[in-house]
Short mmCIF file of C-alpha atoms in Angstrom, two decimals:
data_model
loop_
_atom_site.label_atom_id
_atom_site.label_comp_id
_atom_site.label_asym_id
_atom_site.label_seq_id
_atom_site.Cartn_x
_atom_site.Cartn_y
_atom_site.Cartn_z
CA UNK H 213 17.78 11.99 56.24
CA UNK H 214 18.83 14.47 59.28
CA UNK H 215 17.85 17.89 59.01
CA UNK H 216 21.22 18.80 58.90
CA UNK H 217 22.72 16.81 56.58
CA UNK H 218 19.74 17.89 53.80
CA UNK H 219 20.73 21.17 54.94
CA UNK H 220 24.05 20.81 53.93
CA UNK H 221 22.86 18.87 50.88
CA UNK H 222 21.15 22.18 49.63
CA UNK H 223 23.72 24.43 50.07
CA UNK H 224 26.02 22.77 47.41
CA UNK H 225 23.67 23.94 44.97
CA UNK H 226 23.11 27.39 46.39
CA UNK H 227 26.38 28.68 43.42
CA UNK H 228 24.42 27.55 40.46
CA UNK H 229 21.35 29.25 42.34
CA UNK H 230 21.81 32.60 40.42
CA UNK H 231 23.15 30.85 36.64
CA UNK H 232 19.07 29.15 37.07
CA UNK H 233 17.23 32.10 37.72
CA UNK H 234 19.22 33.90 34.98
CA UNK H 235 18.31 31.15 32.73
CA UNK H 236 14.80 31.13 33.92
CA UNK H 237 14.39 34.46 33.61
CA UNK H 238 16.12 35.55 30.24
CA UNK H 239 16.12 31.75 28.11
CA UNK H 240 12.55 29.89 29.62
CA UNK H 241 10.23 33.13 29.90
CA UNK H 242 11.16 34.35 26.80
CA UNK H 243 10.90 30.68 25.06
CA UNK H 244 7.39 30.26 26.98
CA UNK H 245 5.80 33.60 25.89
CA UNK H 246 6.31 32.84 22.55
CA UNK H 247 4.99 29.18 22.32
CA UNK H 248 1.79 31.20 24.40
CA UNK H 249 1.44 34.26 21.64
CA UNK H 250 1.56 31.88 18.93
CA UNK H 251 -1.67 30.55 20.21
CA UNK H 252 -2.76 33.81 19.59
CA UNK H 253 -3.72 36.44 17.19
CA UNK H 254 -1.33 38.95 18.58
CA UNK H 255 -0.83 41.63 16.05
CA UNK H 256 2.54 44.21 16.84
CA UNK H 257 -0.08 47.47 16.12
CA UNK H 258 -3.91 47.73 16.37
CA UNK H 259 -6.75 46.04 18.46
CA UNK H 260 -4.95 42.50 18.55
CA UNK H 261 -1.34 44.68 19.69
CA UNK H 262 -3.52 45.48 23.39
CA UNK H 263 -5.82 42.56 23.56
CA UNK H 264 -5.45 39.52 21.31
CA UNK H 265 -7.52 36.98 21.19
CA UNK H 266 -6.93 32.98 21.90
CA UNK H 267 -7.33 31.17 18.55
CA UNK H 268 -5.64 27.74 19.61
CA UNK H 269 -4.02 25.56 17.10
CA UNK H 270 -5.21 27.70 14.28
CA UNK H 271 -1.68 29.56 13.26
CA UNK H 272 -0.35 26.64 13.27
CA UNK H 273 -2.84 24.98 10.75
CA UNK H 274 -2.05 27.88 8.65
CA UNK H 275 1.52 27.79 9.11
CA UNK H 276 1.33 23.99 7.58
CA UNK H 277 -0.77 24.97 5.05
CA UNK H 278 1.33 28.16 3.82
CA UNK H 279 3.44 27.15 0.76
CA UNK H 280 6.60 29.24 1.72
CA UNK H 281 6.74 27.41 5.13
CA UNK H 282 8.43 24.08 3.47
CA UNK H 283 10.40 25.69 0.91
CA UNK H 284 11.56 27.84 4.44
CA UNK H 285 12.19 24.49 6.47
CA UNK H 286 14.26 22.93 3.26
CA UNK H 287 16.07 25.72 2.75
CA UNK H 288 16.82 25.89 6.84
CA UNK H 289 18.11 22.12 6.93
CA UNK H 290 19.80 23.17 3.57
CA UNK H 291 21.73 26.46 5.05
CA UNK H 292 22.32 24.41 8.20
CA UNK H 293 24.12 21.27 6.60
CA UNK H 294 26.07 22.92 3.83
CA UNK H 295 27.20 25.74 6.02
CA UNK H 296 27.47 24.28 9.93
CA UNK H 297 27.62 20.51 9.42
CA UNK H 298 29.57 20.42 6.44
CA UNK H 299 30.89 23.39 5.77
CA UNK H 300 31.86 24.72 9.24
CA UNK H 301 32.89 21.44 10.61
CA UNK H 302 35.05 20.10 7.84
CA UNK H 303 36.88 22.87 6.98
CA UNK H 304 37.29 23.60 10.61
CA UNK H 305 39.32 20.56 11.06
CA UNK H 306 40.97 19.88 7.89
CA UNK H 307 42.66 23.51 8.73
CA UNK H 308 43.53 22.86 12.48
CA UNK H 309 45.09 19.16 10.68
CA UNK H 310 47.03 21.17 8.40
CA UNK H 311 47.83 24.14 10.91
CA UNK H 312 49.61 21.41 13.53
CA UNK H 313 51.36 20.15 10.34
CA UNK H 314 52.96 23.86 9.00
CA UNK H 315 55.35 26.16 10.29
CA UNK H 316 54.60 28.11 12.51
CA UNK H 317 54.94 31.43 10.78
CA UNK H 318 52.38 29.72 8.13
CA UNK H 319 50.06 28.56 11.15
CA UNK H 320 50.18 31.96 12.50
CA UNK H 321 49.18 33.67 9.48
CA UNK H 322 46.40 30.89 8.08
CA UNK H 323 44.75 31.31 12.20
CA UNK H 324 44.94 35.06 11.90
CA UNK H 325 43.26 35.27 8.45
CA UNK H 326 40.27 33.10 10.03
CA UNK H 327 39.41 34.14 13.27
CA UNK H 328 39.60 37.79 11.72
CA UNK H 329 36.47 36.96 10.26
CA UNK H 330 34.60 35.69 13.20
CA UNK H 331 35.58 38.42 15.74
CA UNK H 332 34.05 41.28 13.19
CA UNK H 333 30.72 42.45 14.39
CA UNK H 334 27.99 40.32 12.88
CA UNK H 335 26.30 43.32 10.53
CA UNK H 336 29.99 43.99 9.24
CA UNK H 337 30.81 40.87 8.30
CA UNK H 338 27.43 40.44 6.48
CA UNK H 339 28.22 44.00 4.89
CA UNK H 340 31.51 42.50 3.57
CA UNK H 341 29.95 39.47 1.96
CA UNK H 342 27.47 41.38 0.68
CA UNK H 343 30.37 43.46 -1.40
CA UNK H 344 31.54 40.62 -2.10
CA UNK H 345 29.07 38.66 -3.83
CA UNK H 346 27.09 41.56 -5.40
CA UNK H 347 26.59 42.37 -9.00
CA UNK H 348 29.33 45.14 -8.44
CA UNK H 349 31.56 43.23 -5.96
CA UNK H 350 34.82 42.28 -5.38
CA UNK H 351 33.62 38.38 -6.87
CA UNK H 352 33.12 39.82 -10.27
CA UNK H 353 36.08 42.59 -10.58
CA UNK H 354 38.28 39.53 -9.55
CA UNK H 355 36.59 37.56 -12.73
CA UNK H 356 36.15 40.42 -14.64
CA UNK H 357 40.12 40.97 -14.82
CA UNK H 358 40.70 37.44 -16.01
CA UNK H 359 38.18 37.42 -18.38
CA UNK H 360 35.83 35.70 -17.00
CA UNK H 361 32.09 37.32 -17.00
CA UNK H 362 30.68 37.31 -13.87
CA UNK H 363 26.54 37.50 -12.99
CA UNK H 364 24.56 38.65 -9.80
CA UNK H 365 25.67 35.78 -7.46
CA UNK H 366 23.03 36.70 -4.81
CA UNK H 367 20.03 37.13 -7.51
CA UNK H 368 21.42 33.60 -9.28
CA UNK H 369 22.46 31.90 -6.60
CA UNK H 370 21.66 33.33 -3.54
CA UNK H 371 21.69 30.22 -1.26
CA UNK H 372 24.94 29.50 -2.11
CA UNK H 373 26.42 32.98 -1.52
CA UNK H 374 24.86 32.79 1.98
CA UNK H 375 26.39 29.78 2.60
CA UNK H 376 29.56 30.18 1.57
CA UNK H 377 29.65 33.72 3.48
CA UNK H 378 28.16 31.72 6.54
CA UNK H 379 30.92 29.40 6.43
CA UNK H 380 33.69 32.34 5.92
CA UNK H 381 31.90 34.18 9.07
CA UNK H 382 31.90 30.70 11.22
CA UNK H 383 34.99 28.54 10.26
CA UNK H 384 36.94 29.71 12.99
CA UNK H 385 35.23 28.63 15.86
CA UNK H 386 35.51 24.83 14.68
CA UNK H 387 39.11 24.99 13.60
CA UNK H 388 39.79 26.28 17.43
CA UNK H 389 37.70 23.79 18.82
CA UNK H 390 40.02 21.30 17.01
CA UNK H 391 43.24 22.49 17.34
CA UNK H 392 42.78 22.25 21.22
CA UNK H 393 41.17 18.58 20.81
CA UNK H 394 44.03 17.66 18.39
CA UNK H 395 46.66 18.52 21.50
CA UNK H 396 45.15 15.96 23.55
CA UNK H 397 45.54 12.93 21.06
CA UNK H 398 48.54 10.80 22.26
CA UNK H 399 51.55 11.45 20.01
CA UNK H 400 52.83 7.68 20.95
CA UNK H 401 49.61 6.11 19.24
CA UNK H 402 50.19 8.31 15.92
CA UNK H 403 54.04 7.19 15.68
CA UNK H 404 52.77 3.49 16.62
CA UNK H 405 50.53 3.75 13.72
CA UNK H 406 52.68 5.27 11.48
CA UNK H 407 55.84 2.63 12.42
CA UNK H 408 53.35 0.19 11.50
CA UNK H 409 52.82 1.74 7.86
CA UNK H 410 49.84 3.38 8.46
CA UNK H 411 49.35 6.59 6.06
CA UNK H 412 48.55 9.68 7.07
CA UNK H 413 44.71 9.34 5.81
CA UNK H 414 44.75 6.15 7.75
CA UNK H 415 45.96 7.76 10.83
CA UNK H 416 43.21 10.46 10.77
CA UNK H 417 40.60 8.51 10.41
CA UNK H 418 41.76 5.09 12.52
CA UNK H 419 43.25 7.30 15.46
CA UNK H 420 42.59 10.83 15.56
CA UNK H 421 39.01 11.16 14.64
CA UNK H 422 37.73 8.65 17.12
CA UNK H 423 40.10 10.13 19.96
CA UNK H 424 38.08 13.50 19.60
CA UNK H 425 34.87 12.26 18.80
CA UNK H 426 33.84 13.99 21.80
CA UNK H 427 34.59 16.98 20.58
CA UNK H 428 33.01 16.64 16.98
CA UNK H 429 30.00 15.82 18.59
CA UNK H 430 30.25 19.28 20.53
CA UNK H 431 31.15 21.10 17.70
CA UNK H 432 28.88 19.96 16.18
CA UNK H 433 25.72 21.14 18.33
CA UNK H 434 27.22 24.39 18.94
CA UNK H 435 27.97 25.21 15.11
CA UNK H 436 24.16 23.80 14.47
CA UNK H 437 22.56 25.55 17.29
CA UNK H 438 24.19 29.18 16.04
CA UNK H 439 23.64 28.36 12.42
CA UNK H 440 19.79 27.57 12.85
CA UNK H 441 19.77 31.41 14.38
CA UNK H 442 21.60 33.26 11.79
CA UNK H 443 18.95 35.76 10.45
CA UNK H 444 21.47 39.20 9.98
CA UNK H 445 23.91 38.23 7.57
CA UNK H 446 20.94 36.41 5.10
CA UNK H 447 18.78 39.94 6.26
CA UNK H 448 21.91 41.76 4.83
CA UNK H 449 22.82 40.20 1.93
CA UNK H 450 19.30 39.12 0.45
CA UNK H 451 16.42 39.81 2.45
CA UNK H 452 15.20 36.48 1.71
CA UNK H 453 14.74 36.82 -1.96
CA UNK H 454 15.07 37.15 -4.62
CA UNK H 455 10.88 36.25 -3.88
CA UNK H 456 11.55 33.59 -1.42
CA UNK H 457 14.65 32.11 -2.50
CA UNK H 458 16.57 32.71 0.55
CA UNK H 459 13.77 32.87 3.28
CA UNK H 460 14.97 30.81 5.93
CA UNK H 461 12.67 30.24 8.99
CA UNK H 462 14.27 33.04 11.36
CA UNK H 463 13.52 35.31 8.38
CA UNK H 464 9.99 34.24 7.73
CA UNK H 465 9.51 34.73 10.97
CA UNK H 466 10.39 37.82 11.50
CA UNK H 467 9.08 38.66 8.01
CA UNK H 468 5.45 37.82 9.55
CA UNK H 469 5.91 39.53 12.93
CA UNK H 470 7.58 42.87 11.99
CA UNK H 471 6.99 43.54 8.50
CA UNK H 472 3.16 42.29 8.13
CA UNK H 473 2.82 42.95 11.68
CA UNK H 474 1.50 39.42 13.14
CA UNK H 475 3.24 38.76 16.09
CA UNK H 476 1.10 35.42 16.51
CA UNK H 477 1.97 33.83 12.94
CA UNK H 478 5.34 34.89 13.36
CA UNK H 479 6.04 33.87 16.67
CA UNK H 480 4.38 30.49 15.70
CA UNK H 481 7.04 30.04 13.06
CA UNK H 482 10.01 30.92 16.03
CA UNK H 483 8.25 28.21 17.71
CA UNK H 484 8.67 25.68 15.02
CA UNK H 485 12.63 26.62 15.03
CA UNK H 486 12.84 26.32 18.51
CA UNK H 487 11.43 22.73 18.49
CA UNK H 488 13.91 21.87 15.46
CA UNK H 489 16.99 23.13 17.71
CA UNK H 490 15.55 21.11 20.32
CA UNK H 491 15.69 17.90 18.40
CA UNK H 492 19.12 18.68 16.81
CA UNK H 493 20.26 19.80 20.56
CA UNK H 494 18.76 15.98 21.74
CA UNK H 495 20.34 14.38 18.86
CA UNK H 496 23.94 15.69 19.50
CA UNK H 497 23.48 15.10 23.44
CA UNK H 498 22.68 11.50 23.36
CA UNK H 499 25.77 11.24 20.81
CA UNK H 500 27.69 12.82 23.57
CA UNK H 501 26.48 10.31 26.27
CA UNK H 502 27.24 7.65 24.49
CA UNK H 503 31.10 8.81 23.89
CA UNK H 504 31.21 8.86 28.04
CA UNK H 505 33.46 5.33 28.98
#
């Protein structure tokens, strides 16, 4: 190949030049000092803060032999499929469905109500759930004036409450994701179908959910990439408890790092979340691929 035409073959990639360093810089250094401290026993104060020492594999022995980490890594998958996969997801698109389907003043004020909720800081929208669910909260004075007693939701049930908040704080993002994949579905296969006799249940799921499969599958990764990260609005609500009925892995870890102060353990726990995005990030890209004609 000429000298030239390399060259020229170089400089096409010259734009993205400044996107890779970013991501180099801010995503892979980041992602590769923690795998290295958690080979460590870096401590965040003390002898080990200045100069820790290389202990291998051993964190991670202890991580696997720690009987919170499992309940942590069921109730991670748990939070992760009831709120993103299932919660997220379905409810995203059975209200962009019904949103194409309503009036618009209807539409207006149904999209309103949700994306409210997702462009609220994080810490204020955990703040609100919190007053909602709590022994005091809006949940119970609701019950309380139709007779019906309430309890502590986040002390009974605190997995739930999370989820269910995660799923108010997140809906949004899915049900725009859909409405705009919904506008590209072909309005002459729908009234085909439905000339035909096909019902509207049939039509969904013969026509318009394979037409945007693309776009579940993108949804998808996003909603389960962000999910796997949420750490403030469980922080908020329960701290993990009550005991370790709400520890999720991004709280463990920074439960290990920050509040015992072993940046090692911890960080070998962040390392174990990174590699679980990693598959579910795999996972949802070869689903992608194979949507590609």
């Amino acid at each position: 190949m000429p000298a030239s035409h390399r060259t020229r073959h170089a400089l096409r990639y010259l734009p993205v030049l400044p996107a890779v360093v970013l991501l180099l810089v801010f995503l892979a250094g980041p992602v590769l000092w923690a795998f290295h401290a958690s080979l460590t026993n870096a401590g965040l104060t003390g002898r080990h803060a200045r100069n820790p020492d290389w202990v291998g594999l051993e964190n991670y022995q202890r991580l696997f032999q720690d009987p919170v980490f499992p309940l942590s890594l069921a109730l991670t998958l748990l939070f992760v499929a009831g709120s993103a996969i299932l919660g997220q997801n379905v409810l995203g698109l059975a209200l962009a469905v019904l949103m194409r389907r309503a009036r618009p003043v209807v539409s207006a004020t149904v999209g309103t109500a949700v994306v409210a909720a997702w462009v609220l800081p994080e810490i204020v929208a955990a703040f609100a759930a919190y007053a909602f669910f709590s022994r005091d909260g809006t949940l119970n004075q609701l019950l309380g004036s139709v007779g019906v007693a309430g309890t502590d939701w986040l002390y009974a049930v605190p997995m739930a409450a999370v989820v269910l908040a995660n799923v108010w704080r997140g809906t949004a993002f899915s049900m725009l994701v859909y409405r705009s994949a919904l506008g590209g579905v072909p309005g002459e296969l729908t009234e085909a179908a439905q000339m035909d006799g096909a019902g509207a249940w049939q039509r969904l799921a013969l026509i318009t959910l394979p037409v945007i499969r693309g776009s579940i599958a993108t949804n998808l990764m996003l909603v389960t990439l962000q999910t796997l990260a949420v750490f403030t609005l469980i922080w908020v609500m329960t701290g993990g408890g009550p005991a370790t009925g709400s520890t999720t892995l991004p709280v463990l870890a920074y439960q290990e790092a920050f509040k015992f102060g072993d940046i090692g353990y911890g960080t070998a726990v962040a390392s174990v979340l990174i590699l679980i995005g990693a598959v579910f990030g795999a996972v949802y890209l070869r689903l992608l691929r194979e949507q590609r004609p």
